[in-house]
Short mmCIF file of C-alpha atoms in Angstrom, two decimals:
data_model
loop_
_atom_site.label_atom_id
_atom_site.label_comp_id
_atom_site.label_asym_id
_atom_site.label_seq_id
_atom_site.Cartn_x
_atom_site.Cartn_y
_atom_site.Cartn_z
CA UNK K 98 -0.17 23.74 -5.36
CA UNK K 99 3.14 23.86 -7.50
CA UNK K 100 5.10 24.61 -4.25
CA UNK K 101 3.56 21.64 -2.62
CA UNK K 102 4.57 19.33 -5.32
CA UNK K 103 8.16 20.67 -5.48
CA UNK K 104 8.26 20.28 -1.90
CA UNK K 105 7.28 16.49 -1.81
CA UNK K 106 9.50 16.00 -4.79
CA UNK K 107 12.40 17.86 -2.87
CA UNK K 108 11.82 15.23 -0.07
CA UNK K 109 11.58 12.21 -2.17
CA UNK K 110 14.42 12.83 -4.33
CA UNK K 111 16.96 13.77 -1.12
CA UNK K 112 15.66 11.61 1.55
CA UNK K 113 15.20 8.18 -0.47
CA UNK K 114 18.66 7.01 -0.27
CA UNK K 115 19.04 7.79 3.12
CA UNK K 116 16.75 5.10 3.97
CA UNK K 117 18.87 2.48 2.57
CA UNK K 118 21.95 3.80 4.44
CA UNK K 119 20.18 3.81 8.01
CA UNK K 120 19.07 0.09 7.22
CA UNK K 121 22.73 -1.02 6.07
CA UNK K 122 23.89 0.83 8.91
CA UNK K 123 21.54 -0.83 11.42
CA UNK K 124 22.63 -3.98 10.05
CA UNK K 125 25.92 -3.40 10.62
CA UNK K 126 25.71 -2.48 14.04
CA UNK K 127 23.71 -5.47 14.99
CA UNK K 128 26.86 -7.48 13.51
CA UNK K 129 29.13 -5.76 15.51
CA UNK K 130 30.78 -3.83 12.38
CA UNK K 131 31.14 -0.48 11.81
CA UNK K 132 29.29 -0.31 8.23
CA UNK K 133 29.83 1.84 5.36
CA UNK K 134 28.77 5.55 5.71
CA UNK K 135 24.93 6.79 6.17
CA UNK K 136 25.65 8.53 3.13
CA UNK K 137 26.98 5.70 0.98
CA UNK K 138 24.09 5.05 -1.10
CA UNK K 139 24.14 8.61 -2.40
CA UNK K 140 28.09 8.17 -3.36
CA UNK K 141 27.00 4.95 -4.91
CA UNK K 142 24.14 6.58 -6.98
CA UNK K 143 26.90 9.64 -8.04
CA UNK K 144 29.49 6.80 -8.77
CA UNK K 145 26.85 4.79 -11.11
CA UNK K 146 25.51 7.80 -12.83
CA UNK K 147 29.50 8.99 -14.04
CA UNK K 148 29.73 5.35 -15.55
CA UNK K 149 28.81 4.32 -19.18
CA UNK K 150 26.45 1.80 -20.38
CA UNK K 151 26.98 -1.87 -21.29
CA UNK K 152 24.04 -3.19 -23.38
CA UNK K 153 24.08 -6.60 -24.71
CA UNK K 154 23.66 -7.02 -28.57
CA UNK K 155 20.40 -9.11 -27.94
CA UNK K 156 18.58 -6.67 -26.17
CA UNK K 157 16.09 -3.87 -27.42
CA UNK K 158 14.59 -0.70 -26.13
CA UNK K 159 12.64 -2.64 -23.33
CA UNK K 160 15.78 -3.22 -21.73
CA UNK K 161 16.31 0.36 -21.33
CA UNK K 162 12.54 1.04 -20.76
CA UNK K 163 12.61 -1.17 -17.52
CA UNK K 164 14.76 1.24 -15.42
CA UNK K 165 13.31 4.58 -16.70
CA UNK K 166 9.86 3.57 -15.82
CA UNK K 167 11.16 2.19 -12.34
CA UNK K 168 12.40 5.43 -11.74
CA UNK K 169 9.72 7.49 -13.00
CA UNK K 170 6.85 5.56 -11.17
CA UNK K 171 7.56 6.11 -7.70
CA UNK K 172 7.90 10.00 -8.61
CA UNK K 173 4.22 9.42 -9.95
CA UNK K 174 2.79 7.58 -6.97
CA UNK K 175 4.39 9.97 -4.49
CA UNK K 176 2.27 12.78 -5.81
CA UNK K 177 -0.97 10.29 -4.78
CA UNK K 178 0.01 10.15 -1.01
CA UNK K 179 0.26 12.99 1.48
CA UNK K 180 3.51 12.67 3.16
CA UNK K 181 3.02 12.92 6.88
CA UNK K 182 0.17 15.66 7.63
CA UNK K 183 0.70 17.66 4.53
CA UNK K 184 -2.10 16.30 2.66
CA UNK K 185 -1.32 14.78 -0.86
CA UNK K 186 -0.60 16.92 -3.77
CA UNK K 187 -3.00 15.18 -6.30
CA UNK K 188 -6.15 13.58 -5.23
CA UNK K 189 -9.02 12.44 -6.78
CA UNK K 190 -12.02 9.72 -6.08
CA UNK K 191 -10.31 6.01 -6.56
CA UNK K 192 -6.87 7.32 -6.68
CA UNK K 193 -5.94 4.03 -4.95
CA UNK K 194 -6.65 1.95 -7.63
CA UNK K 195 -4.04 4.00 -9.91
CA UNK K 196 -1.61 4.09 -7.00
CA UNK K 197 -1.54 0.07 -6.60
CA UNK K 198 -0.97 -0.55 -10.40
CA UNK K 199 1.59 2.11 -10.83
CA UNK K 200 3.59 -0.44 -9.29
CA UNK K 201 2.10 -3.24 -11.13
CA UNK K 202 3.48 -0.96 -14.49
CA UNK K 203 7.08 -0.58 -12.68
CA UNK K 204 7.16 -4.26 -11.97
CA UNK K 205 5.63 -5.09 -15.58
CA UNK K 206 8.56 -3.24 -17.43
CA UNK K 207 11.38 -4.70 -14.76
CA UNK K 208 10.33 -7.88 -15.45
CA UNK K 209 9.76 -7.41 -19.19
CA UNK K 210 13.27 -5.61 -19.44
CA UNK K 211 14.87 -8.99 -17.40
CA UNK K 212 13.19 -11.17 -20.18
CA UNK K 213 14.31 -9.22 -22.47
CA UNK K 214 18.12 -10.24 -21.81
CA UNK K 215 16.95 -13.67 -22.72
CA UNK K 216 18.76 -15.05 -19.99
CA UNK K 217 17.10 -17.97 -18.19
CA UNK K 218 18.53 -16.87 -14.98
CA UNK K 219 16.75 -13.54 -15.23
CA UNK K 220 13.62 -15.22 -16.48
CA UNK K 221 13.40 -17.17 -13.14
CA UNK K 222 13.57 -14.22 -11.20
CA UNK K 223 11.03 -12.49 -13.13
CA UNK K 224 8.95 -15.35 -12.80
CA UNK K 225 9.42 -15.60 -8.55
CA UNK K 226 9.11 -11.86 -8.48
CA UNK K 227 5.81 -11.48 -10.51
CA UNK K 228 4.33 -14.60 -8.29
CA UNK K 229 5.38 -12.80 -5.16
CA UNK K 230 3.60 -9.48 -6.43
CA UNK K 231 0.29 -10.95 -7.38
CA UNK K 232 0.09 -12.56 -3.79
CA UNK K 233 0.96 -9.33 -2.37
CA UNK K 234 -1.63 -7.29 -4.28
CA UNK K 235 -4.94 -8.36 -2.51
CA UNK K 236 -3.29 -7.40 0.73
CA UNK K 237 -2.84 -4.08 -0.02
CA UNK K 238 -6.22 -3.74 -1.68
CA UNK K 239 -7.89 -5.36 1.47
CA UNK K 240 -5.79 -2.79 3.54
CA UNK K 241 -6.73 0.10 1.67
CA UNK K 242 -10.46 -0.98 1.90
CA UNK K 243 -10.17 -1.04 5.43
CA UNK K 244 -8.78 2.75 5.56
CA UNK K 245 -11.88 3.80 2.78
CA UNK K 246 -14.15 2.16 5.16
CA UNK K 247 -13.10 4.42 8.09
CA UNK K 248 -12.68 7.50 5.69
CA UNK K 249 -16.14 7.22 3.63
CA UNK K 250 -13.59 8.18 0.64
CA UNK K 251 -12.25 6.41 -2.26
CA UNK K 252 -9.09 8.97 -2.26
CA UNK K 253 -5.78 8.24 -0.81
CA UNK K 254 -5.20 11.78 0.42
CA UNK K 255 -8.63 11.16 2.43
CA UNK K 256 -7.93 7.69 3.73
CA UNK K 257 -4.79 8.96 5.18
CA UNK K 258 -6.72 12.04 6.40
CA UNK K 259 -6.80 13.38 9.80
CA UNK K 260 -9.76 11.10 10.97
CA UNK K 261 -7.00 8.10 11.55
CA UNK K 262 -6.21 9.58 14.90
CA UNK K 263 -9.91 9.00 16.21
CA UNK K 264 -10.24 6.09 14.52
CA UNK K 265 -7.25 4.33 16.58
CA UNK K 266 -9.01 5.35 19.51
CA UNK K 267 -12.38 4.08 18.46
CA UNK K 268 -13.38 0.75 17.42
CA UNK K 269 -10.97 0.41 14.13
CA UNK K 270 -7.91 0.57 15.97
CA UNK K 271 -7.89 -3.52 16.27
CA UNK K 272 -8.24 -3.30 12.43
CA UNK K 273 -5.36 -0.81 11.63
CA UNK K 274 -3.36 -2.62 14.08
CA UNK K 275 -3.59 -5.57 11.66
CA UNK K 276 -3.33 -4.06 8.22
CA UNK K 277 -0.27 -2.20 9.57
CA UNK K 278 0.96 -5.58 10.40
CA UNK K 279 0.12 -6.70 6.74
CA UNK K 280 1.27 -3.37 5.14
CA UNK K 281 4.53 -4.01 6.84
CA UNK K 282 5.02 -7.37 5.14
CA UNK K 283 3.77 -6.28 1.82
CA UNK K 284 6.52 -3.39 2.23
CA UNK K 285 9.32 -6.00 3.01
CA UNK K 286 7.92 -8.11 -0.02
CA UNK K 287 7.90 -5.27 -2.62
CA UNK K 288 11.23 -3.91 -1.69
CA UNK K 289 12.80 -7.28 -1.91
CA UNK K 290 13.96 -7.42 2.07
CA UNK K 291 15.25 -10.54 3.88
CA UNK K 292 12.41 -12.67 5.10
CA UNK K 293 11.48 -12.67 1.43
CA UNK K 294 14.29 -12.08 -0.79
CA UNK K 295 18.02 -11.01 0.21
CA UNK K 296 18.86 -7.36 -1.39
CA UNK K 297 22.74 -8.28 -1.31
CA UNK K 298 23.34 -11.43 -2.63
CA UNK K 299 23.80 -12.71 -6.07
CA UNK K 300 23.17 -16.24 -5.87
CA UNK K 301 20.68 -18.22 -7.74
CA UNK K 302 18.78 -19.53 -4.86
CA UNK K 303 18.20 -16.58 -2.74
CA UNK K 304 17.77 -13.49 -5.24
CA UNK K 305 14.43 -12.45 -6.77
CA UNK K 306 14.58 -8.86 -7.66
CA UNK K 307 18.55 -8.88 -7.73
CA UNK K 308 18.72 -11.36 -10.29
CA UNK K 309 16.32 -9.31 -12.45
CA UNK K 310 18.64 -6.44 -12.67
CA UNK K 311 21.96 -8.29 -12.73
CA UNK K 312 22.48 -6.90 -16.34
CA UNK K 313 21.66 -3.49 -16.11
CA UNK K 314 24.79 -1.54 -15.64
CA UNK K 315 26.12 1.89 -15.06
CA UNK K 316 23.41 4.88 -14.84
CA UNK K 317 20.83 2.20 -15.78
CA UNK K 318 21.57 0.24 -12.85
CA UNK K 319 21.74 3.63 -10.83
CA UNK K 320 17.98 4.08 -12.08
CA UNK K 321 17.08 1.06 -10.25
CA UNK K 322 18.94 1.31 -7.32
CA UNK K 323 17.45 5.15 -6.98
CA UNK K 324 13.80 4.00 -8.32
CA UNK K 325 14.06 0.90 -5.62
CA UNK K 326 14.95 3.75 -2.81
CA UNK K 327 11.88 5.89 -3.71
CA UNK K 328 9.57 2.94 -3.88
CA UNK K 329 10.76 2.44 -0.09
CA UNK K 330 10.00 5.75 0.98
CA UNK K 331 6.65 5.64 -0.87
CA UNK K 332 5.55 2.82 0.68
CA UNK K 333 7.20 3.54 3.77
CA UNK K 334 4.97 6.61 3.64
CA UNK K 335 1.55 4.85 3.61
CA UNK K 336 2.75 2.99 6.46
CA UNK K 337 4.11 5.76 9.00
CA UNK K 338 0.99 7.92 8.12
CA UNK K 339 -1.24 4.86 9.21
CA UNK K 340 1.17 4.68 12.21
CA UNK K 341 1.54 7.80 13.38
CA UNK K 342 -1.65 9.93 12.19
CA UNK K 343 -0.50 13.06 14.23
CA UNK K 344 -1.58 16.25 12.93
CA UNK K 345 -0.07 19.51 14.59
CA UNK K 346 -0.90 22.08 11.87
CA UNK K 347 2.21 23.42 11.39
CA UNK K 348 4.24 22.43 8.44
CA UNK K 349 7.96 21.71 9.86
CA UNK K 350 6.59 20.05 12.70
CA UNK K 351 4.63 17.67 10.50
CA UNK K 352 7.28 16.99 8.25
CA UNK K 353 9.80 16.57 10.98
CA UNK K 354 7.30 13.49 12.66
CA UNK K 355 6.97 12.05 9.18
CA UNK K 356 11.07 11.85 8.53
CA UNK K 357 11.41 10.95 11.92
CA UNK K 358 8.58 8.16 11.43
CA UNK K 359 10.49 6.74 8.04
CA UNK K 360 13.76 6.54 9.91
CA UNK K 361 12.61 4.61 12.60
CA UNK K 362 10.54 2.37 9.98
CA UNK K 363 14.05 1.97 8.11
CA UNK K 364 15.54 0.94 11.57
CA UNK K 365 12.86 -1.57 11.86
CA UNK K 366 13.72 -2.86 8.77
CA UNK K 367 17.49 -3.17 9.41
CA UNK K 368 16.37 -4.86 12.78
CA UNK K 369 14.01 -7.44 11.16
CA UNK K 370 16.59 -8.02 8.78
CA UNK K 371 19.40 -8.93 11.07
CA UNK K 372 17.33 -11.11 13.15
CA UNK K 373 15.50 -12.96 10.65
CA UNK K 374 16.51 -15.80 8.44
CA UNK K 375 15.34 -15.56 4.91
CA UNK K 376 12.35 -17.60 4.45
CA UNK K 377 12.34 -20.77 2.37
CA UNK K 378 10.62 -20.14 -0.93
CA UNK K 379 7.49 -22.16 -0.62
CA UNK K 380 6.93 -20.63 2.51
CA UNK K 381 6.75 -17.20 1.13
CA UNK K 382 3.30 -17.61 -0.80
CA UNK K 383 1.97 -19.23 2.53
CA UNK K 384 2.83 -15.94 4.63
CA UNK K 385 1.43 -13.71 2.13
CA UNK K 386 -1.70 -15.66 2.05
CA UNK K 387 -1.85 -15.29 5.57
CA UNK K 388 -1.34 -11.73 5.32
CA UNK K 389 -4.39 -11.69 2.89
CA UNK K 390 -6.50 -13.66 5.34
CA UNK K 391 -5.63 -11.17 8.09
CA UNK K 392 -6.46 -7.88 6.25
CA UNK K 393 -9.68 -9.62 4.75
CA UNK K 394 -10.62 -10.10 8.90
CA UNK K 395 -9.71 -6.66 9.29
CA UNK K 396 -12.37 -5.41 7.15
CA UNK K 397 -14.72 -8.19 8.56
CA UNK K 398 -13.81 -6.29 11.84
CA UNK K 399 -14.87 -2.75 10.43
CA UNK K 400 -17.65 -3.72 8.40
CA UNK K 401 -19.89 -5.65 11.72
CA UNK F 271 -8.78 -4.24 26.97
CA UNK F 272 -11.15 -7.81 26.78
CA UNK F 273 -11.29 -7.07 22.85
CA UNK F 274 -7.85 -6.84 22.44
CA UNK F 275 -7.30 -9.93 24.30
CA UNK F 276 -9.97 -12.02 21.86
CA UNK F 277 -8.20 -10.51 18.97
CA UNK F 278 -5.00 -11.77 19.71
CA UNK F 279 -6.71 -15.25 20.78
CA UNK F 280 -7.81 -15.03 16.89
CA UNK F 281 -4.49 -14.35 15.53
CA UNK F 282 -3.12 -17.16 17.19
CA UNK F 283 -5.82 -19.40 15.93
CA UNK F 284 -4.77 -18.20 12.79
CA UNK F 285 -1.04 -18.94 13.37
CA UNK F 286 -1.40 -22.50 14.81
CA UNK F 287 -3.43 -23.23 11.93
CA UNK F 288 -0.65 -22.08 9.15
CA UNK F 289 2.59 -22.97 11.36
CA UNK F 290 4.49 -26.21 9.95
CA UNK F 291 6.35 -26.58 13.43
CA UNK F 292 4.99 -28.36 16.00
CA UNK F 293 6.89 -26.76 19.15
CA UNK F 294 5.62 -23.62 17.76
CA UNK F 295 2.13 -24.52 17.99
CA UNK F 296 2.28 -25.93 21.24
CA UNK F 297 3.74 -22.78 22.31
CA UNK F 298 1.36 -20.96 20.59
CA UNK F 299 -1.57 -22.47 22.03
CA UNK F 300 -0.18 -22.48 25.43
CA UNK F 301 0.09 -18.42 24.91
CA UNK F 302 -3.50 -18.59 24.08
CA UNK F 303 -4.28 -20.49 27.25
CA UNK F 304 -2.28 -17.91 29.35
CA UNK F 305 -4.02 -15.07 27.58
CA UNK F 306 -7.53 -16.51 28.43
CA UNK F 307 -6.70 -16.65 31.93
CA UNK F 308 -6.54 -12.85 31.60
CA UNK F 309 -9.79 -12.86 30.01
CA UNK F 310 -12.23 -13.15 33.18
CA UNK F 311 -10.29 -10.10 34.86
CA UNK F 312 -10.74 -8.27 31.90
CA UNK F 313 -14.38 -8.87 31.83
CA UNK F 314 -15.82 -9.12 35.18
CA UNK F 315 -13.26 -7.03 37.18
CA UNK F 316 -10.98 -8.34 40.08
CA UNK F 317 -12.93 -10.59 42.23
CA UNK F 318 -12.61 -14.09 43.92
CA UNK F 319 -14.22 -16.12 41.32
CA UNK F 320 -12.83 -14.73 38.45
CA UNK F 321 -9.10 -15.10 39.95
CA UNK F 322 -9.58 -18.60 40.65
CA UNK F 323 -10.86 -19.11 36.88
CA UNK F 324 -7.98 -17.36 35.68
CA UNK F 325 -5.45 -18.92 38.00
CA UNK F 326 -6.86 -22.62 36.94
CA UNK F 327 -6.58 -21.62 33.29
CA UNK F 328 -2.92 -20.39 33.47
CA UNK F 329 -1.78 -23.27 35.61
CA UNK F 330 -3.38 -25.88 33.63
CA UNK F 331 -3.82 -24.46 29.96
CA UNK F 332 -0.80 -22.09 29.95
CA UNK F 333 1.66 -24.44 31.63
CA UNK F 334 1.07 -27.71 32.97
CA UNK F 335 -0.87 -29.34 29.58
CA UNK F 336 2.05 -27.70 27.27
CA UNK F 337 4.55 -28.59 29.49
CA UNK F 338 3.24 -32.64 29.44
CA UNK F 339 2.77 -31.80 25.55
CA UNK F 340 6.52 -30.96 25.14
CA UNK F 341 7.98 -33.92 27.62
CA UNK F 342 5.50 -35.99 25.37
CA UNK F 343 7.43 -34.62 22.05
CA UNK F 344 10.47 -35.26 23.63
CA UNK F 345 10.19 -38.75 24.84
CA UNK F 346 8.67 -40.33 21.60
CA UNK F 347 11.07 -38.32 19.38
CA UNK F 348 8.53 -37.34 16.83
CA UNK F 349 10.05 -35.21 14.13
CA UNK F 350 9.25 -31.64 14.62
CA UNK F 351 6.96 -30.93 11.44
CA UNK F 352 3.16 -31.16 11.44
CA UNK F 353 1.70 -33.00 8.71
CA UNK F 354 -1.44 -31.64 7.34
CA UNK F 355 -4.03 -33.83 5.56
CA UNK F 356 -4.61 -30.80 3.48
CA UNK F 357 -2.06 -28.22 2.85
CA UNK F 358 -1.07 -25.06 5.26
CA UNK F 359 -2.64 -22.52 2.74
CA UNK F 360 -6.03 -24.27 2.47
CA UNK F 361 -6.39 -24.98 6.09
CA UNK F 362 -5.78 -21.22 6.52
CA UNK F 363 -8.39 -19.87 3.81
CA UNK F 364 -10.72 -22.47 5.66
CA UNK F 365 -9.82 -21.17 8.62
CA UNK F 366 -10.59 -17.54 7.57
CA UNK F 367 -13.97 -18.58 6.26
CA UNK F 368 -15.09 -20.35 9.41
CA UNK F 369 -13.99 -17.08 11.48
CA UNK F 370 -15.94 -14.54 9.26
CA UNK F 371 -18.91 -17.18 9.34
CA UNK F 372 -18.40 -17.01 12.96
CA UNK F 373 -18.99 -13.49 12.99
CA UNK F 374 -21.95 -13.57 10.41
CA UNK F 375 -23.13 -16.38 12.67
CA UNK F 376 -23.17 -14.68 15.94
CA UNK F 377 -25.16 -11.38 14.77
CA UNK F 378 -27.96 -13.72 14.17
CA UNK F 379 -28.07 -15.40 17.65
CA UNK F 380 -30.47 -14.51 20.39
CA UNK F 381 -28.27 -13.09 22.64
CA UNK F 382 -28.47 -10.92 25.54
CA UNK F 383 -27.97 -6.81 24.37
CA UNK F 384 -25.39 -6.71 26.46
CA UNK F 385 -23.14 -9.25 24.56
CA UNK F 386 -24.81 -8.55 21.24
CA UNK F 387 -21.67 -6.31 20.21
CA UNK F 388 -18.72 -7.93 21.58
CA UNK F 389 -16.23 -9.91 20.47
CA UNK F 390 -16.86 -13.04 22.69
CA UNK F 391 -19.29 -14.98 21.14
CA UNK F 392 -17.43 -14.69 17.24
CA UNK F 393 -14.10 -15.58 19.25
CA UNK F 394 -15.64 -18.46 21.13
CA UNK F 395 -17.30 -19.87 17.86
CA UNK F 396 -13.83 -19.24 15.62
CA UNK F 397 -11.40 -20.45 18.34
CA UNK F 398 -13.76 -23.73 18.57
CA UNK F 399 -14.22 -24.18 14.70
CA UNK F 400 -10.32 -23.66 14.56
CA UNK F 401 -9.55 -26.35 17.03
CA UNK F 402 -12.05 -28.63 15.50
CA UNK F 403 -10.35 -27.91 12.02
CA UNK F 404 -6.92 -28.40 13.35
CA UNK F 405 -8.22 -31.68 14.82
CA UNK F 406 -9.47 -33.01 11.38
CA UNK F 407 -6.77 -31.78 8.90
CA UNK F 408 -3.65 -32.95 10.78
CA UNK F 409 -2.12 -36.62 10.72
CA UNK F 410 -0.28 -36.53 13.97
CA UNK F 411 -1.52 -37.49 17.06
CA UNK F 412 -0.07 -34.73 19.18
CA UNK F 413 -1.56 -32.17 16.95
CA UNK F 414 -5.16 -33.57 17.43
CA UNK F 415 -4.33 -32.99 21.05
CA UNK F 416 -3.66 -29.42 20.66
CA UNK F 417 -6.80 -29.13 18.56
CA UNK F 418 -8.48 -30.39 21.19
CA UNK F 419 -7.04 -27.86 23.48
CA UNK F 420 -8.24 -25.44 21.40
CA UNK F 421 -11.74 -26.24 21.17
CA UNK F 422 -11.54 -26.39 24.88
CA UNK F 423 -10.16 -22.69 24.84
CA UNK F 424 -13.31 -21.92 22.83
CA UNK F 425 -15.46 -23.02 25.27
CA UNK F 426 -13.91 -21.08 27.75
CA UNK F 427 -14.04 -17.69 26.26
CA UNK F 428 -17.90 -18.87 26.20
CA UNK F 429 -17.53 -19.69 29.79
CA UNK F 430 -16.30 -16.39 30.55
CA UNK F 431 -19.20 -14.74 28.89
CA UNK F 432 -21.70 -16.53 31.53
CA UNK F 433 -19.01 -17.09 34.36
CA UNK F 434 -21.30 -15.16 36.95
CA UNK F 435 -24.22 -17.84 36.34
CA UNK F 436 -21.90 -20.76 35.85
CA UNK F 437 -20.47 -22.48 38.65
CA UNK F 438 -16.72 -22.82 39.17
CA UNK F 439 -17.43 -26.98 39.38
CA UNK F 440 -18.49 -26.76 35.84
CA UNK F 441 -15.36 -25.02 34.64
CA UNK F 442 -13.34 -27.26 37.15
CA UNK F 443 -14.73 -30.58 35.68
CA UNK F 444 -14.10 -29.36 31.79
CA UNK F 445 -10.29 -28.56 32.92
CA UNK F 446 -9.87 -31.92 34.53
CA UNK F 447 -11.31 -33.49 31.90
CA UNK F 448 -9.00 -32.00 29.52
CA UNK F 449 -6.31 -32.94 31.65
CA UNK F 450 -7.22 -36.52 32.05
CA UNK F 451 -7.88 -36.55 28.04
CA UNK F 452 -4.04 -35.00 27.53
CA UNK F 453 -3.03 -37.78 30.18
CA UNK F 454 -4.71 -40.84 28.51
CA UNK F 455 -3.23 -39.36 24.92
CA UNK F 456 -0.17 -38.98 26.31
CA UNK F 457 -0.15 -42.87 27.10
CA UNK F 458 -1.93 -43.71 23.60
CA UNK F 459 1.11 -41.82 21.83
CA UNK F 460 3.62 -44.00 23.56
CA UNK F 461 1.84 -46.92 22.30
CA UNK F 462 1.53 -46.09 19.11
CA UNK F 463 5.23 -45.05 18.97
CA UNK F 464 6.06 -48.28 20.08
CA UNK F 465 3.87 -50.58 17.76
CA UNK F 466 3.83 -48.76 14.73
CA UNK F 467 7.41 -46.44 15.53
CA UNK F 468 5.63 -43.21 13.98
CA UNK F 469 2.58 -41.44 15.41
CA UNK F 470 0.83 -41.20 12.26
CA UNK F 471 -2.77 -41.97 13.01
CA UNK F 472 -3.46 -42.45 9.28
CA UNK F 473 -2.06 -46.08 10.16
CA UNK F 474 -4.61 -46.78 12.77
CA UNK F 475 -7.66 -46.71 10.33
CA UNK F 476 -6.19 -50.14 8.98
CA UNK F 477 -7.22 -52.50 11.83
CA UNK F 478 -5.70 -56.08 12.13
CA UNK F 479 -6.63 -58.56 14.35
#
């Protein structure tokens, strides 16, 4: 039990920034550049960690609570979700609600920290982020309901259990495919990736998440980056498990399949980011409503 | 196999209802027609009848009519956006409700036992309803043609279910009807755009001597 928690934490902590590196590298290759080294996110985090804080005098403790909660929440959420075929370290009935709302908590604190600076610019980013998030939430819940219907349980550990493979071959294959698409879109929204948000620019018109963390510096910014990377890994774990429900029984092999799946996902995100333009802001809610409808439709298919 | 095809058909319905680009809409409906051409083969196996039905659908719905529509867009040079009467999100929501309704409703229908559990009947109903929705919620004349086309796609799904019973003549008649409809619509489109310099059908409701 303890060993499993430690293993899961070790994967999460060590592997998460690599995904960002893979995404950046893929984008660089698409653009015909060499790009920064794969380990650049680790260097960035290390560099930020050694710097000092610069904190505005108008802010309160909330400003620092944002990064801290943003760092802790993915660690907690990772405990609820099985990494590949490993099985979730902590699992109880109804933990899927906790999983979804842990990220809600992180978002609340990030938005509160952004509002705490008193800058209208960051308030705008917070408003956009919260709008998109509350549109993405129903999609996740309906997708999880589809899985719950297949597993006959409300615990994430069971939802992503070994019955997934049988479900792919049986009647539920179509709806699993649908929710896979939906979850991928949600992953892009939640991690502020390109069709919905641009993680690289600091322009007023294009940025949503980035504008919220503009005032954070040094270790606090490092925590935000690290938290974001781990969030990508945790949400990606959900997706990879649904897409690759292989369970060989051997710990090492399961883990390798899982990590390979995550790397593949990172490459896929990189490809999407290099081939798509950012969506117009009014189009984003339309896409999110569309994915919600798709996941509802997937639920209708499995309920029939 | 046929379930997968039908699923993609439903997804295309959603895409067409939510898409703002006219050309993308036409391509989507053309793709839907082409997919439907595979349906008789997937449902009834390789036979002369199924092959003919599929080839006819591919030629007319997948290639010829979309080509006519794309040509019409080029000729009358309409702006590329679809203009809906009600927004895209409400249309999508109604489309989803209608699709869910089709699934529920088809459960109540007195169908033959072998059709009871398949996706055929719900897909046919959902596609027809989506086509109808497209027909009534869009302002441009050309999107109304698209809705008409989608309606026919839904009827085709039904026809595939019964294709061993329905003679080829009936399907050929429907296709011919559709073709004539699109032709006439093309001519009407030209006339409308010449008279009003827009393809907005809203203007047509106010008739003058």
